Coordinates of N, CA and C in Angstrom, one line a residue:
P27 N 0.6 -1.2 -0.1 CA -0.1 -0.1 -0.1 C 0.8 1.3 0.1
S28 N 0.2 2.3 -0.4 CA 0.9 3.5 -0.5 C 1.3 4.2 0.8
M29 N 2.1 4.9 1.0 CA 2.4 5.7 2.5 C 0.8 6.4 3.1
E30 N 0.3 6.9 2.1 CA -1.1 7.6 2.5 C -2.1 6.5 2.9
M31 N -2.1 5.3 2.2 CA -2.9 4.4 2.5 C -2.6 3.8 3.9
L32 N -1.4 3.6 4.1 CA -0.7 3.3 5.3 C -1.2 4.1 6.6
R33 N -1.1 5.3 6.3 CA -1.2 6.4 7.4 C -2.7 6.3 7.8
E34 N -3.7 6.2 6.7 CA -5.1 6.3 6.9 C -5.5 4.9 7.6
R35 N -4.9 3.8 7.5 CA -5.3 2.5 8.2 C -4.8 2.7 9.7
L36 N -3.6 3.3 9.8 CA -3.2 3.5 11.1 C -4.0 4.5 12.0
L37 N -4.6 5.5 11.2 CA -5.5 6.5 12.0 C -6.8 5.9 12.3
K38 N -7.3 5.0 11.3 CA -8.4 4.3 11.5 C -8.6 3.3 12.8
R39 N -7.4 3.0 13.0 CA -7.5 1.8 13.9 C -7.4 2.8 15.3
S40 N -7.2 4.0 15.3 CA -7.3 4.8 16.7 C -6.6 4.2 17.8
S41 N -5.5 3.2 17.5 CA -4.8 2.5 18.6 C -3.4 3.3 19.2
D42 N -3.1 4.1 18.2 CA -1.7 4.7 18.4 C -1.9 6.3 18.4
S43 N -0.9 6.9 19.2 CA -1.0 8.3 19.0 C -0.4 8.7 17.6
K44 N -0.6 10.1 17.3 CA 0.0 10.6 16.2 C 1.3 10.6 16.3
K45 N 1.9 10.9 17.2 CA 3.5 10.8 17.4 C 4.0 9.3 17.0
E46 N 3.2 8.3 17.3 CA 3.5 6.7 17.2 C 3.5 6.6 15.8
I47 N 2.3 7.0 15.1 CA 1.9 6.9 13.7 C 3.3 7.6 12.9
A48 N 3.4 8.7 13.3 CA 4.5 9.3 12.4 C 5.9 8.4 12.7
K49 N 6.0 7.9 13.7 CA 7.3 7.0 13.9 C 7.0 5.7 12.9
R50 N 6.1 5.2 13.0 CA 5.7 3.8 12.1 C 5.8 4.2 10.8
L51 N 5.5 5.4 10.3 CA 5.5 5.8 8.9 C 6.8 6.1 8.5
K52 N 7.8 6.6 9.5 CA 9.2 6.8 9.1 C 9.9 5.4 9.0
V53 N 9.5 4.6 9.8 CA 10.4 3.0 9.8 C 9.6 2.6 8.5
A54 N 8.4 2.6 8.1 CA 8.0 2.2 6.8 C 8.8 2.6 5.6
R55 N 8.8 4.0 5.5 CA 9.7 4.7 4.4 C 11.0 3.9 4.5
E56 N 11.7 3.7 5.4 CA 13.0 3.3 5.7 C 13.0 2.0 5.1
E57 N 11.9 1.0 5.4 CA 12.0 -0.4 5.2 C 11.7 -0.4 3.6
V58 N 10.8 0.4 3.0 CA 10.7 0.4 1.5 C 12.0 1.0 0.6
S59 N 12.5 1.7 1.3 CA 13.8 2.1 0.5 C 14.6 0.9 0.3
F60 N 14.7 0.1 1.1 CA 15.6 -1.1 0.8 C 15.0 -2.5 0.0
M61 N 13.7 -2.2 -0.5 CA 13.0 -3.1 -1.2 C 13.7 -3.8 -2.4
S62 N 14.4 -2.9 -3.1 CA 15.3 -3.7 -4.1 C 16.4 -4.6 -3.6
K63 N 16.6 -4.7 -2.4 CA 17.6 -5.6 -1.9 C 17.3 -6.8 -1.5
Y64 N 15.8 -7.0 -1.7 CA 15.2 -8.3 -1.0 C 14.9 -9.1 -2.4
N65 N 14.9 -10.5 -2.3 CA 14.5 -11.4 -3.2 C 13.2 -11.3 -3.7
Y66 N 12.5 -11.1 -2.3 CA 10.8 -11.3 -2.7 C 10.3 -10.2 -1.7
V67 N 9.0 -9.7 -2.2 CA 8.3 -8.9 -1.5 C 6.9 -9.5 -1.3
V68 N 6.2 -9.6 0.0 CA 4.9 -9.9 0.2 C 4.2 -8.7 0.7
I69 N 3.1 -8.3 -0.2 CA 2.4 -7.1 0.3 C 1.2 -7.8 0.9
N70 N 0.9 -7.4 2.2 CA -0.2 -7.9 3.0 C -1.5 -7.1 2.8
N71 N -2.0 -7.1 1.6 CA -3.3 -6.5 1.6 C -4.4 -7.3 2.0
R72 N -4.3 -8.6 1.6 CA -5.4 -9.6 1.9 C -4.6 -10.9 2.5
L73 N -5.0 -11.3 3.7 CA -4.5 -12.4 4.3 C -4.2 -13.6 3.5
E74 N -5.2 -13.9 2.8 CA -5.2 -15.3 2.1 C -4.1 -15.0 0.9
S75 N -4.1 -14.0 0.2 CA -3.2 -13.8 -0.8 C -1.7 -13.6 -0.1
A76 N -1.6 -13.2 0.7 CA -0.1 -12.8 1.4 C 0.1 -14.1 1.6
L77 N -0.5 -15.1 2.3 CA -0.2 -16.5 2.7 C 0.1 -17.1 1.6
E78 N -0.7 -17.1 0.5 CA -0.4 -17.8 -0.7 C 1.1 -17.7 -1.2
N79 N 1.3 -16.1 -1.3 CA 2.5 -15.6 -1.8 C 3.7 -16.0 -0.9
L80 N 3.7 -16.1 0.5 CA 4.5 -16.6 1.2 C 4.8 -18.2 1.1
R81 N 3.7 -18.8 0.9 CA 3.9 -20.3 0.6 C 4.5 -20.5 -0.6
S82 N 4.4 -19.8 -1.6 CA 5.1 -20.0 -3.2 C 6.5 -19.7 -2.8
I83 N 6.9 -18.6 -2.0 CA 8.4 -18.4 -1.8 C 8.9 -19.5 -1.0
I84 N 8.4 -20.1 -0.1 CA 8.9 -21.2 0.5 C 9.2 -22.4 -0.4
V85 N 8.2 -22.6 -1.4 CA 8.4 -23.8 -2.3 C 9.6 -23.4 -3.2
A86 N 9.7 -22.3 -3.7 CA 10.7 -21.6 -4.6 C 12.0 -21.9 -3.8
E87 N 12.2 -21.4 -2.5 CA 13.6 -21.5 -1.8 C 13.9 -23.0 -1.8
R88 N 12.9 -23.8 -1.3 CA 13.3 -25.1 -1.5 C 13.7 -25.9 -2.6
C89 N 13.2 -25.4 -3.9 CA 13.7 -26.0 -4.9 C 14.8 -25.3 -5.5
R90 N 15.3 -24.2 -5.0 CA 16.4 -23.4 -5.5 C 17.8 -24.2 -5.6
V91 N 18.4 -24.1 -6.7 CA 19.8 -24.7 -6.7 C 20.7 -23.8 -6.3
R92 N 21.7 -23.8 -5.6 CA 22.6 -22.8 -4.8 C 23.9 -23.4 -5.5
V93 N 24.6 -22.4 -6.2 CA 25.9 -22.8 -6.7 C 27.1 -22.0 -6.0

């Protein structure tokens, strides 16, 4: 999700202070900046879809030939 969508989700939860939300968004921006360093990305928009992607990654890694 976009940073704006993440912000909206965090605000709707009403479980964190605005300061905590700002902190979480900063961490999220930092994490996203490293996305190109990862082999896989799982976006957790829908639990079932994310779980299926994660299962696929596990299968792919088990089948991987390391040289």
